Amino acid sequence: MDVAAALEGSAASWVQPTCQQASDEARQAARSAIEQQLAALEQQVKGSSFLVGPALSLADVAVVCAALPLFSSVLSAEARQPYPALAAWLASTSQNPHFSRVLGDVALCSAESGWVAPAAVKTEKKKKGKGEEGGQQQQQQQGSDADLDPEKAAKKAAKLA
């Protein structure tokens, strides 16, 4: 679980462009930490179908959830080369029916080389409106804040299912 938490924390500056840690300097600092964590995971999964024990465990769930954003949007084919066992484990684990129902089809990053930096986030400055228009902007901001709340997002997903 510690590995997943560390990996997820380091990956934030690569996969969440709006994250506070998303500066170029933070991404470079996080890159070496990610590479160390992935190398450790590579050794852990070599010759094994699961991270811990003979069956799927919470450790597998946590690491798949932490590593998948990196493998699907950041690590190019070239960047994945040092981690063949980890990439194979991630692919086979994500095809497990328990995962695939939630994750759907998992595709790895299609870039051929390098680490893919997140796209720049465009921000538009809007003039403060008076009356009703200002209220709409405030409601939109509150709506986007609610979308970031994992608890509310989970409830919304449950309603859609």
Tab-separated table of C-alpha atoms in Angstrom, residues 6-87:
chain	number	residue	atom	x	y	z
A	6	ALA	CA	4.195	6.858	-3.079
A	7	LEU	CA	3.706	6.130	-6.776
A	8	GLU	CA	0.406	7.975	-6.883
A	9	GLY	CA	1.896	10.994	-5.114
A	10	SER	CA	4.846	11.144	-7.496
A	11	ALA	CA	2.641	10.630	-10.551
A	12	ALA	CA	0.329	13.532	-9.711
A	13	SER	CA	2.560	16.127	-11.351
A	14	TRP	CA	2.574	14.082	-14.576
A	15	VAL	CA	-1.060	13.028	-14.870
A	16	GLN	CA	-2.878	15.936	-13.219
A	17	PRO	CA	-1.945	19.158	-15.016
A	18	THR	CA	-4.072	21.234	-12.678
A	19	CYS	CA	-2.334	19.816	-9.617
A	20	GLN	CA	-0.308	22.257	-7.547
A	21	GLN	CA	2.764	20.084	-8.191
A	22	ALA	CA	2.485	20.353	-11.993
A	23	SER	CA	5.455	22.631	-12.665
A	24	ASP	CA	8.257	21.452	-14.940
A	25	GLU	CA	10.591	21.317	-11.939
A	26	ALA	CA	8.148	19.163	-9.966
A	27	ARG	CA	7.740	16.775	-12.896
A	28	GLN	CA	11.493	16.319	-13.216
A	29	ALA	CA	11.860	15.726	-9.482
A	30	ALA	CA	8.982	13.266	-9.531
A	31	ARG	CA	10.385	11.419	-12.550
A	32	SER	CA	13.347	9.941	-10.664
A	33	ALA	CA	11.071	8.889	-7.792
A	34	ILE	CA	8.665	7.262	-10.257
A	35	GLU	CA	11.495	5.428	-12.008
A	36	GLN	CA	12.732	4.037	-8.666
A	37	GLN	CA	9.228	2.958	-7.668
A	38	LEU	CA	8.586	1.319	-11.040
A	39	ALA	CA	11.929	-0.499	-10.877
A	40	ALA	CA	11.029	-1.878	-7.445
A	41	LEU	CA	7.619	-2.982	-8.733
A	42	GLU	CA	9.279	-4.568	-11.780
A	43	GLN	CA	11.311	-6.795	-9.451
A	44	GLN	CA	8.249	-7.568	-7.333
A	45	VAL	CA	6.103	-8.825	-10.223
A	46	LYS	CA	8.772	-10.799	-12.096
A	47	GLY	CA	7.631	-14.413	-12.205
A	48	SER	CA	4.444	-13.688	-10.290
A	49	SER	CA	0.846	-13.114	-11.291
A	50	PHE	CA	0.063	-11.091	-8.180
A	51	LEU	CA	1.944	-8.683	-5.951
A	52	VAL	CA	1.268	-10.510	-2.707
A	53	GLY	CA	0.357	-14.177	-2.408
A	54	PRO	CA	-1.354	-16.512	-4.847
A	55	ALA	CA	-4.455	-14.417	-5.562
A	56	LEU	CA	-5.632	-10.919	-6.351
A	57	SER	CA	-5.332	-8.689	-3.281
A	58	LEU	CA	-5.859	-5.127	-2.184
A	59	ALA	CA	-2.178	-4.507	-3.005
A	60	ASP	CA	-2.873	-5.347	-6.675
A	61	VAL	CA	-5.886	-3.041	-6.719
A	62	ALA	CA	-3.964	-0.151	-5.169
A	63	VAL	CA	-0.938	-0.472	-7.446
A	64	VAL	CA	-3.013	-0.872	-10.619
A	65	CYS	CA	-4.952	2.271	-9.729
A	66	ALA	CA	-1.724	4.173	-9.009
A	67	ALA	CA	0.249	2.918	-12.036
A	68	LEU	CA	-2.437	2.898	-14.710
A	69	PRO	CA	-2.534	6.680	-15.283
A	70	LEU	CA	1.219	6.660	-15.873
A	71	PHE	CA	1.126	3.709	-18.262
A	72	SER	CA	-1.912	4.959	-20.164
A	73	SER	CA	-1.017	8.619	-20.594
A	74	VAL	CA	2.611	9.354	-19.663
A	75	LEU	CA	4.987	6.450	-20.314
A	76	SER	CA	5.662	5.982	-24.026
A	77	ALA	CA	6.619	2.611	-25.498
A	78	GLU	CA	10.275	3.590	-25.108
A	79	ALA	CA	9.798	4.696	-21.489
A	80	ARG	CA	8.075	1.378	-20.658
A	81	GLN	CA	10.965	-0.747	-21.985
A	82	PRO	CA	12.758	-1.065	-18.614
A	83	TYR	CA	9.547	-2.467	-17.086
A	84	PRO	CA	8.366	-5.386	-19.270
A	85	ALA	CA	7.192	-7.568	-16.380
A	86	LEU	CA	5.336	-4.659	-14.790
A	87	ALA	CA	3.652	-3.743	-18.086
